[in-house]
mmCIF file of C-alpha atoms in Angstrom:
data_model
loop_
_atom_site.group_PDB
_atom_site.id
_atom_site.type_symbol
_atom_site.label_atom_id
_atom_site.label_comp_id
_atom_site.label_asym_id
_atom_site.label_seq_id
_atom_site.Cartn_x
_atom_site.Cartn_y
_atom_site.Cartn_z
ATOM 1 C CA MET M 10 -1.680 -2.774 74.683
ATOM 2 C CA ALA M 11 -2.983 -1.998 71.373
ATOM 3 C CA THR M 12 -2.569 1.328 69.602
ATOM 4 C CA PRO M 13 -4.915 3.238 67.649
ATOM 5 C CA ASN M 14 -2.859 2.795 64.843
ATOM 6 C CA THR M 15 -3.194 -1.201 65.272
ATOM 7 C CA PRO M 16 -6.244 -2.387 63.357
ATOM 8 C CA LEU M 17 -8.688 -4.741 64.137
ATOM 9 C CA TRP M 18 -9.407 -8.021 62.201
ATOM 10 C CA GLU M 19 -11.746 -10.729 62.460
ATOM 11 C CA VAL M 20 -10.648 -14.333 62.036
ATOM 12 C CA PHE M 21 -12.322 -17.289 60.532
ATOM 13 C CA ILE M 22 -11.311 -20.792 61.047
ATOM 14 C CA ARG M 23 -12.081 -24.139 59.058
ATOM 15 C CA SER M 24 -12.125 -27.014 61.547
ATOM 16 C CA ARG M 25 -10.493 -30.401 60.987
ATOM 17 C CA ASN M 26 -14.012 -31.931 59.958
ATOM 18 C CA GLY M 27 -15.387 -28.894 59.487
ATOM 19 C CA LEU M 28 -16.453 -27.430 55.929
ATOM 20 C CA ALA M 29 -16.788 -24.104 56.382
ATOM 21 C CA HIS M 30 -14.689 -21.445 57.932
ATOM 22 C CA LYS M 31 -16.489 -19.864 61.041
ATOM 23 C CA HIS M 32 -16.037 -16.876 63.036
ATOM 24 C CA VAL M 33 -14.096 -17.269 66.109
ATOM 25 C CA GLY M 34 -12.750 -14.130 67.204
ATOM 26 C CA SER M 35 -10.958 -10.889 66.561
ATOM 27 C CA LEU M 36 -7.471 -9.534 67.144
ATOM 28 C CA HIS M 37 -5.273 -6.997 67.245
ATOM 29 C CA ALA M 38 -2.403 -6.705 63.717
ATOM 30 C CA THR M 39 -0.379 -3.740 62.170
ATOM 31 C CA ASP M 40 -0.550 -5.724 58.986
ATOM 32 C CA ALA M 41 -2.267 -9.053 57.139
ATOM 33 C CA THR M 42 0.754 -11.069 58.002
ATOM 34 C CA LEU M 43 0.919 -10.367 61.630
ATOM 35 C CA ALA M 44 -2.723 -10.732 61.663
ATOM 36 C CA LEU M 45 -2.371 -14.600 60.361
ATOM 37 C CA GLN M 46 0.634 -15.110 62.797
ATOM 38 C CA ALA M 47 -1.509 -13.729 65.434
ATOM 39 C CA ALA M 48 -4.414 -15.692 64.590
ATOM 40 C CA ARG M 49 -2.632 -19.044 64.525
ATOM 41 C CA ASP M 50 -0.824 -18.121 67.735
ATOM 42 C CA ILE M 51 -4.622 -17.624 69.641
ATOM 43 C CA TYR M 52 -6.917 -19.346 67.826
ATOM 44 C CA THR M 53 -5.537 -22.656 66.581
ATOM 45 C CA ARG M 54 -3.584 -23.691 69.929
ATOM 46 C CA ARG M 55 -5.599 -26.630 70.664
ATOM 47 C CA GLY M 56 -5.491 -28.107 67.105
ATOM 48 C CA GLU M 57 -8.944 -26.143 66.681
ATOM 49 C CA GLY M 58 -8.305 -25.483 62.533
ATOM 50 C CA LEU M 59 -6.612 -26.106 59.459
ATOM 51 C CA SER M 60 -7.460 -23.017 57.460
ATOM 52 C CA ILE M 61 -7.498 -19.710 58.501
ATOM 53 C CA TRP M 62 -9.217 -16.190 56.915
ATOM 54 C CA VAL M 63 -7.995 -12.764 58.527
ATOM 55 C CA VAL M 64 -10.591 -9.969 57.719
ATOM 56 C CA PRO M 65 -9.652 -6.275 57.853
ATOM 57 C CA SER M 66 -12.595 -5.816 60.669
ATOM 58 C CA SER M 67 -13.110 -2.478 58.833
ATOM 59 C CA ALA M 68 -14.117 -4.431 55.356
ATOM 60 C CA ILE M 69 -16.922 -5.344 56.708
ATOM 61 C CA THR M 70 -19.948 -4.030 56.132
ATOM 62 C CA ALA M 71 -22.836 -4.709 58.738
ATOM 63 C CA SER M 72 -26.518 -4.463 59.049
ATOM 64 C CA ASP M 73 -27.520 -1.666 61.419
ATOM 65 C CA PRO M 74 -29.633 -2.940 64.583
ATOM 66 C CA SER M 75 -31.507 0.575 64.850
ATOM 67 C CA GLU M 76 -32.918 -0.979 61.195
ATOM 68 C CA LYS M 77 -33.488 -4.599 62.530
ATOM 69 C CA GLY M 78 -37.636 -3.839 62.658
ATOM 70 C CA MET M 79 -37.738 -3.450 58.964
ATOM 71 C CA MET M 80 -35.000 -6.022 57.935
ATOM 72 C CA PHE M 81 -35.756 -9.045 59.825
ATOM 73 C CA GLU M 82 -39.440 -8.795 61.035
ATOM 74 C CA PRO M 83 -40.999 -9.263 57.827
ATOM 75 C CA ALA M 84 -39.572 -12.758 57.569
ATOM 76 C CA GLU M 85 -41.435 -14.002 60.934
ATOM 77 C CA SER M 86 -45.040 -13.997 59.671
ATOM 78 C CA LYS M 87 -43.791 -16.356 56.406
ATOM 79 C CA ILE M 88 -43.942 -19.257 58.415
ATOM 80 C CA TYR M 89 -44.696 -20.989 55.184
ATOM 81 C CA ARG M 90 -40.968 -20.680 54.160
ATOM 82 C CA HIS M 91 -40.266 -23.218 55.837
ATOM 83 C CA PRO M 92 -39.851 -26.793 55.068
ATOM 84 C CA THR M 93 -42.277 -28.149 57.520
ATOM 85 C CA PHE M 94 -45.501 -28.233 55.634
ATOM 86 C CA TYR M 95 -44.944 -31.228 53.483
ATOM 87 C CA GLU M 96 -46.085 -34.775 54.727
ATOM 88 C CA VAL M 97 -42.602 -37.138 54.130
ATOM 89 C CA PRO M 98 -43.761 -40.705 52.770
ATOM 90 C CA GLU M 99 -42.949 -43.746 54.877
ATOM 91 C CA GLU M 100 -40.684 -44.869 52.430
ATOM 92 C CA VAL M 101 -38.382 -42.247 52.486
ATOM 93 C CA GLY M 102 -37.701 -42.976 55.912
ATOM 94 C CA HIS M 103 -34.611 -40.842 57.682
ATOM 95 C CA MET M 104 -33.737 -37.759 55.584
ATOM 96 C CA MET F 7 18.853 -23.966 98.634
ATOM 97 C CA THR F 8 18.957 -27.457 100.820
ATOM 98 C CA THR F 9 18.607 -29.863 98.126
ATOM 99 C CA ALA F 10 22.478 -31.199 96.799
ATOM 100 C CA SER F 11 23.114 -30.994 93.065
ATOM 101 C CA ILE F 12 22.974 -34.354 91.175
ATOM 102 C CA SER F 13 25.723 -35.759 89.300
ATOM 103 C CA VAL F 14 25.808 -36.779 85.417
ATOM 104 C CA SER F 15 28.072 -39.281 83.776
ATOM 105 C CA GLU F 16 28.771 -37.212 80.414
ATOM 106 C CA THR F 17 29.384 -39.651 78.251
ATOM 107 C CA PRO F 18 29.118 -38.225 74.591
ATOM 108 C CA LEU F 19 25.889 -38.966 73.859
ATOM 109 C CA VAL F 20 24.506 -38.093 77.370
ATOM 110 C CA LEU F 21 26.461 -34.879 76.792
ATOM 111 C CA TYR F 22 25.217 -33.808 73.232
ATOM 112 C CA VAL F 23 21.453 -34.687 74.758
ATOM 113 C CA LEU F 24 22.185 -32.207 77.499
ATOM 114 C CA ARG F 25 23.486 -29.626 75.680
ATOM 115 C CA ARG F 26 20.595 -29.642 73.235
ATOM 116 C CA ALA F 27 17.965 -30.308 76.119
ATOM 117 C CA ASP F 28 18.958 -26.851 77.854
ATOM 118 C CA ASP F 29 19.231 -24.643 74.802
ATOM 119 C CA ALA F 30 15.763 -25.606 74.726
ATOM 120 C CA LEU F 31 14.800 -25.244 78.283
ATOM 121 C CA ILE F 32 16.873 -22.028 79.407
ATOM 122 C CA LEU F 33 15.449 -20.826 75.723
ATOM 123 C CA GLY F 34 11.562 -21.339 77.087
ATOM 124 C CA HIS F 35 12.227 -20.083 80.245
ATOM 125 C CA ARG F 36 13.571 -16.751 78.459
ATOM 126 C CA LEU F 37 10.351 -16.750 76.697
ATOM 127 C CA SER F 38 8.337 -17.835 79.465
ATOM 128 C CA GLU F 39 9.115 -14.797 81.456
ATOM 129 C CA TRP F 40 7.344 -12.486 78.752
ATOM 130 C CA CYS F 41 4.102 -14.230 79.916
ATOM 131 C CA GLY F 42 1.756 -11.279 80.816
ATOM 132 C CA HIS F 43 4.358 -8.437 80.095
ATOM 133 C CA ALA F 44 4.579 -8.494 76.248
ATOM 134 C CA PRO F 45 3.740 -5.099 74.256
ATOM 135 C CA MET F 46 0.136 -7.370 73.007
ATOM 136 C CA LEU F 47 -1.986 -9.665 74.282
ATOM 137 C CA GLU F 48 -1.155 -11.210 70.394
ATOM 138 C CA GLU F 49 2.537 -11.592 70.911
ATOM 139 C CA ASP F 50 2.119 -12.132 74.516
ATOM 140 C CA MET F 51 0.609 -16.042 73.345
ATOM 141 C CA ALA F 52 2.688 -15.883 70.736
ATOM 142 C CA LEU F 53 6.029 -15.657 73.054
ATOM 143 C CA ALA F 54 4.589 -17.864 75.509
ATOM 144 C CA ASN F 55 3.372 -20.761 72.498
ATOM 145 C CA MET F 56 6.974 -20.516 71.640
ATOM 146 C CA ALA F 57 8.218 -21.257 74.969
ATOM 147 C CA LEU F 58 6.061 -24.332 75.181
ATOM 148 C CA ASP F 59 7.317 -25.533 72.017
ATOM 149 C CA LEU F 60 10.800 -25.384 73.572
ATOM 150 C CA LEU F 61 9.578 -26.830 76.909
ATOM 151 C CA GLY F 62 8.428 -29.625 75.173
ATOM 152 C CA GLN F 63 11.458 -30.098 72.784
ATOM 153 C CA ALA F 64 13.688 -29.885 76.542
ATOM 154 C CA ARG F 65 11.465 -32.472 78.173
ATOM 155 C CA GLU F 66 12.205 -34.800 75.475
ATOM 156 C CA LEU F 67 15.893 -34.427 74.919
ATOM 157 C CA TYR F 68 15.726 -35.151 79.163
ATOM 158 C CA SER F 69 14.179 -37.585 79.238
ATOM 159 C CA TYR F 70 16.523 -39.137 76.204
ATOM 160 C CA ALA F 71 19.628 -38.165 78.066
ATOM 161 C CA ALA F 72 18.513 -39.919 81.313
ATOM 162 C CA ASN F 73 17.569 -43.343 79.010
ATOM 163 C CA VAL F 74 20.893 -43.118 77.658
ATOM 164 C CA GLU F 75 22.651 -42.575 81.058
ATOM 165 C CA GLY F 76 21.622 -45.008 82.464
ATOM 166 C CA LYS F 77 21.233 -43.733 85.988
ATOM 167 C CA ALA F 78 18.666 -42.128 88.654
ATOM 168 C CA ASN F 79 18.743 -39.012 86.756
ATOM 169 C CA ASP F 80 15.044 -37.802 84.771
ATOM 170 C CA GLU F 81 14.271 -34.913 83.120
ATOM 171 C CA ASP F 82 13.047 -32.488 86.474
ATOM 172 C CA LYS F 83 16.140 -33.896 88.121
ATOM 173 C CA PHE F 84 18.328 -31.972 85.084
ATOM 174 C CA ALA F 85 16.509 -29.295 84.960
ATOM 175 C CA TYR F 86 16.191 -28.980 88.740
ATOM 176 C CA LEU F 87 19.074 -30.128 90.471
ATOM 177 C CA ARG F 88 22.199 -28.984 88.298
ATOM 178 C CA ASP F 89 24.621 -26.251 89.330
ATOM 179 C CA VAL F 90 25.310 -23.507 86.979
ATOM 180 C CA ARG F 91 28.399 -25.112 85.811
ATOM 181 C CA GLN F 92 26.694 -28.272 85.075
ATOM 182 C CA TYR F 93 24.227 -26.537 82.277
ATOM 183 C CA ARG F 94 25.518 -26.792 78.716
ATOM 184 C CA ASN F 95 23.605 -24.397 76.901
ATOM 185 C CA LEU F 96 24.678 -21.898 74.521
ATOM 186 C CA LEU F 97 25.522 -18.237 75.620
ATOM 187 C CA LEU F 98 23.402 -16.701 73.308
ATOM 188 C CA LEU F 99 20.340 -18.285 74.485
ATOM 189 C CA GLU F 100 20.572 -17.433 78.344
ATOM 190 C CA GLN F 101 21.121 -13.525 77.928
ATOM 191 C CA PRO F 102 18.196 -11.592 79.105
ATOM 192 C CA ASN F 103 15.256 -10.845 77.568
ATOM 193 C CA GLY F 104 15.894 -6.536 77.270
ATOM 194 C CA ASP F 105 13.061 -5.108 75.111
ATOM 195 C CA PHE F 106 11.106 -6.477 72.888
ATOM 196 C CA ALA F 107 13.620 -5.993 69.652
ATOM 197 C CA ARG F 108 16.420 -7.747 71.705
ATOM 198 C CA THR F 109 13.808 -10.633 72.723
ATOM 199 C CA ILE F 110 13.307 -11.479 68.596
ATOM 200 C CA VAL F 111 16.718 -10.620 67.569
ATOM 201 C CA ARG F 112 17.494 -13.252 69.902
ATOM 202 C CA GLN F 113 14.906 -15.482 68.431
ATOM 203 C CA PHE F 114 15.522 -14.969 65.270
ATOM 204 C CA LEU F 115 19.076 -15.470 65.240
ATOM 205 C CA TYR F 116 18.865 -18.637 67.235
ATOM 206 C CA SER F 117 15.614 -20.278 65.218
ATOM 207 C CA ALA F 118 18.027 -19.485 61.902
ATOM 208 C CA PHE F 119 20.059 -22.064 63.306
ATOM 209 C CA ALA F 120 17.856 -24.410 65.244
ATOM 210 C CA ASP F 121 15.611 -24.433 61.937
ATOM 211 C CA LEU F 122 18.068 -25.962 59.581
ATOM 212 C CA TYR F 123 19.515 -28.112 62.419
ATOM 213 C CA TRP F 124 16.635 -30.076 63.200
ATOM 214 C CA ARG F 125 16.162 -29.801 59.687
ATOM 215 C CA ALA F 126 19.300 -32.001 59.341
ATOM 216 C CA MET F 127 18.805 -34.141 62.309
ATOM 217 C CA MET F 128 15.809 -35.747 60.932
ATOM 218 C CA ASN F 129 18.353 -38.187 58.966
ATOM 219 C CA SER F 130 20.243 -39.066 62.374
ATOM 220 C CA ALA F 131 21.498 -42.544 62.470
ATOM 221 C CA ASP F 132 20.033 -42.135 66.325
ATOM 222 C CA ALA F 133 16.460 -42.956 65.994
ATOM 223 C CA MET F 134 15.190 -41.007 69.013
ATOM 224 C CA LEU F 135 16.898 -38.096 67.911
ATOM 225 C CA ALA F 136 15.617 -38.407 64.379
ATOM 226 C CA ALA F 137 11.759 -38.309 65.777
ATOM 227 C CA ILE F 138 12.889 -35.719 68.244
ATOM 228 C CA ALA F 139 13.870 -33.632 65.456
ATOM 229 C CA ALA F 140 11.227 -34.068 62.931
ATOM 230 C CA LYS F 141 8.418 -32.534 65.567
ATOM 231 C CA SER F 142 10.789 -29.798 66.655
ATOM 232 C CA GLU F 143 11.406 -28.897 62.977
ATOM 233 C CA LYS F 144 7.766 -27.571 62.408
ATOM 234 C CA GLU F 145 8.316 -26.048 65.779
ATOM 235 C CA SER F 146 11.402 -24.002 64.885
ATOM 236 C CA ALA F 147 10.512 -23.480 61.232
ATOM 237 C CA TYR F 148 7.160 -21.517 63.039
ATOM 238 C CA HIS F 149 9.773 -19.331 65.186
ATOM 239 C CA LEU F 150 11.987 -18.956 62.417
ATOM 240 C CA ARG F 151 9.283 -17.090 60.009
ATOM 241 C CA HIS F 152 7.543 -15.378 63.121
ATOM 242 C CA SER F 153 10.728 -14.057 64.485
ATOM 243 C CA SER F 154 11.312 -13.130 60.759
ATOM 244 C CA GLU F 155 8.715 -11.054 60.440
ATOM 245 C CA TRP F 156 9.254 -9.626 62.982
ATOM 246 C CA MET F 157 12.651 -8.317 62.529
ATOM 247 C CA VAL F 158 11.849 -6.830 58.809
ATOM 248 C CA ARG F 159 8.725 -4.724 60.866
ATOM 249 C CA LEU F 160 11.467 -3.546 63.682
ATOM 250 C CA GLY F 161 14.421 -3.015 61.670
ATOM 251 C CA ASP F 162 12.133 -1.143 58.862
ATOM 252 C CA GLY F 163 9.822 0.456 60.967
ATOM 253 C CA THR F 164 10.424 3.973 63.192
ATOM 254 C CA GLU F 165 14.101 5.574 63.936
ATOM 255 C CA GLU F 166 13.280 3.930 67.474
ATOM 256 C CA SER F 167 12.011 0.361 66.840
ATOM 257 C CA HIS F 168 15.716 0.212 64.515
ATOM 258 C CA GLY F 169 17.836 1.751 66.577
ATOM 259 C CA ARG F 170 17.173 -0.711 69.317
ATOM 260 C CA ALA F 171 16.751 -3.633 66.872
ATOM 261 C CA GLN F 172 20.411 -2.905 65.862
ATOM 262 C CA GLY F 173 21.603 -2.399 68.760
ATOM 263 C CA ALA F 174 20.340 -5.945 69.768
ATOM 264 C CA ILE F 175 22.312 -7.515 66.586
ATOM 265 C CA ASP F 176 25.595 -5.637 67.875
ATOM 266 C CA ASP F 177 25.336 -6.995 70.891
ATOM 267 C CA LEU F 178 24.453 -10.523 70.449
ATOM 268 C CA TRP F 179 26.273 -11.441 67.476
ATOM 269 C CA SER F 180 29.496 -12.512 69.526
ATOM 270 C CA PHE F 181 27.528 -15.276 71.008
ATOM 271 C CA THR F 182 26.055 -16.124 67.225
ATOM 272 C CA GLY F 183 29.661 -18.203 66.598
ATOM 273 C CA GLU F 184 29.153 -21.127 69.843
ATOM 274 C CA MET F 185 26.378 -22.566 67.696
ATOM 275 C CA PHE F 186 28.658 -23.668 64.956
ATOM 276 C CA GLY F 187 31.820 -24.706 67.199
ATOM 277 C CA ILE F 188 32.270 -28.832 68.539
ATOM 278 C CA ASP F 189 34.763 -30.713 70.678
ATOM 279 C CA ALA F 190 36.149 -33.683 70.640
ATOM 280 C CA SER F 191 33.171 -35.443 72.311
ATOM 281 C CA GLU F 192 31.328 -34.174 69.481
ATOM 282 C CA ARG F 193 33.505 -35.414 66.698
ATOM 283 C CA ASP F 194 33.024 -39.007 67.068
ATOM 284 C CA LEU F 195 29.015 -38.752 67.246
ATOM 285 C CA ILE F 196 29.380 -36.647 63.977
ATOM 286 C CA ASP F 197 31.364 -39.364 62.302
ATOM 287 C CA THR F 198 29.259 -42.431 62.874
ATOM 288 C CA GLY F 199 26.096 -39.939 61.808
ATOM 289 C CA ILE F 200 24.557 -39.745 65.276
ATOM 290 C CA ALA F 201 25.225 -35.864 64.681
ATOM 291 C CA VAL F 202 25.621 -33.283 62.607
ATOM 292 C CA ASP F 203 28.390 -30.621 61.831
ATOM 293 C CA PRO F 204 27.264 -27.686 62.457
ATOM 294 C CA ALA F 205 29.712 -26.155 61.105
ATOM 295 C CA SER F 206 27.782 -27.594 57.297
ATOM 296 C CA LEU F 207 25.075 -25.259 58.048
ATOM 297 C CA HIS F 208 27.085 -21.978 58.458
ATOM 298 C CA PRO F 209 26.798 -21.008 55.262
ATOM 299 C CA GLN F 210 22.987 -21.436 54.743
ATOM 300 C CA TRP F 211 22.282 -19.881 58.282
ATOM 301 C CA LEU F 212 24.856 -16.740 57.470
ATOM 302 C CA LYS F 213 22.348 -16.749 54.036
ATOM 303 C CA THR F 214 19.110 -16.768 55.899
ATOM 304 C CA VAL F 215 20.472 -14.156 58.299
ATOM 305 C CA SER F 216 22.105 -11.970 55.886
ATOM 306 C CA GLY F 217 18.527 -11.698 53.953
ATOM 307 C CA ILE F 218 16.260 -10.869 56.746
ATOM 308 C CA VAL F 219 18.924 -8.819 58.204
ATOM 309 C CA SER F 220 18.883 -6.674 55.004
ATOM 310 C CA GLU F 221 15.761 -6.359 54.392
ATOM 311 C CA ALA F 222 15.257 -5.074 57.827
ATOM 312 C CA THR F 223 17.260 -2.053 56.512
ATOM 313 C CA LEU F 224 19.571 -3.318 59.598
ATOM 314 C CA ALA F 225 23.381 -4.393 59.413
ATOM 315 C CA LEU F 226 25.625 -7.262 60.444
ATOM 316 C CA PRO F 227 28.565 -5.897 62.715
ATOM 317 C CA LYS F 228 31.613 -6.219 60.750
ATOM 318 C CA SER F 229 33.404 -8.067 64.111
ATOM 319 C CA ASP F 230 33.879 -11.999 63.816
ATOM 320 C CA TRP F 231 35.424 -12.122 67.396
ATOM 321 C CA MET F 232 33.476 -15.012 68.969
ATOM 322 C CA GLN F 233 32.492 -15.636 72.671
ATOM 323 C CA GLN F 234 32.730 -19.528 73.644
ATOM 324 C CA GLY F 235 32.196 -21.193 77.005
ATOM 325 C CA GLY F 236 28.342 -22.174 77.327
ATOM 326 C CA ARG F 237 28.833 -25.859 76.036
ATOM 327 C CA SER F 238 31.812 -26.735 78.609
ATOM 328 C CA GLY F 239 29.737 -24.889 81.280
ATOM 329 C CA ARG F 240 31.217 -21.483 81.409
ATOM 330 C CA HIS F 241 28.195 -19.254 81.289
ATOM 331 C CA SER F 242 27.793 -15.264 81.281
ATOM 332 C CA GLU F 243 26.410 -13.983 84.954
ATOM 333 C CA HIS F 244 22.993 -14.252 83.401
ATOM 334 C CA LEU F 245 22.238 -18.031 83.835
ATOM 335 C CA GLY F 246 22.760 -18.174 87.638
ATOM 336 C CA HIS F 247 19.740 -15.790 88.728
ATOM 337 C CA LEU F 248 17.819 -17.036 85.925
ATOM 338 C CA LEU F 249 18.010 -21.003 87.620
ATOM 339 C CA SER F 250 17.692 -19.534 91.286
ATOM 340 C CA GLU F 251 13.973 -18.901 90.096
ATOM 341 C CA LEU F 252 13.763 -22.055 87.785
ATOM 342 C CA GLN F 253 14.954 -24.336 90.457
ATOM 343 C CA SER F 254 13.984 -22.270 93.709
ATOM 344 C CA MET F 255 10.359 -24.810 94.312
ATOM 345 C CA GLN F 256 12.721 -28.229 94.391
ATOM 346 C CA ARG F 257 15.959 -26.966 95.930
ATOM 347 C CA MET F 258 13.644 -25.419 98.735
ATOM 348 C CA PHE F 259 10.969 -28.470 99.113
ATOM 349 C CA PRO F 260 13.084 -31.393 97.832
ATOM 350 C CA GLY F 261 10.840 -33.598 95.359
ATOM 351 C CA VAL F 262 7.896 -31.326 95.570
ATOM 352 C CA THR F 263 4.322 -32.426 93.646
ATOM 353 C CA TRP F 264 1.321 -30.714 93.434
#
């Protein structure tokens, strides 16, 4: 049982052929060293990773879900920001 | 118990390999007893991972022992159809889990040895043992790191965790000497470069153990009296209980598979 004194950590793994670390989940650990070991034991058991980051969950500043209108809706009407209005010349082939 | 135990032709090499296989199986089984019972989910997984590492080592060693022996025995028969007196593991490894501190102390004392042992065995003149050592070394290196970190946190933790860790060291210390002993059957294997002389690993082991124990604000016992017996099949009362559980299926339903 994780006590209230056991901090939460977010785990990021870079896979064998991945370029970036991806968030894979979270865990409880008393300090960074044990968090790294626990991440290894929980999230890389099937050869998933070559590199691990652990970050205290408390270090993450998250956007407020109640502000999602202000934060994200303005972008929804700006479809011209997607690069879908260009004709790609035949000669270019597959990009 | 309805299935008879097997007999094993313990040539020096078969005996040597069986001893290491039994070490891995028995400690692995002890760790697996924590599955679902550890103090926190994260540690539950860590202990089960270590158990699986050890089970993997045991399987390779048993298979090799069967190969060397060249009879009808195989890894399953070695594991499931030998009596307690036929088991050759270190007494340390069959000691009950106790609390989490005791499990960690047992793991630490053994892993500090196993790490050195497997690294040295990578140079064995026996190609199969050298290959098993190369795989096992990485596993035991992590077991040592994991148990060392917990040693420091338990010892240098609360009064309660310190007391439990110190109590476990005091109780288990007399089982550590057996790791460094050899008998006549091993002497030839050492002389021919198949085995390493464990006594040569003792100084480094003691250095590692003393270093972590002192960092953990714990102390090693003054007593140097050491318990022997596991290597020749004279076990503590705990191994029989462990085997009765480990072997119950094969003893009741011989050859059962699922």
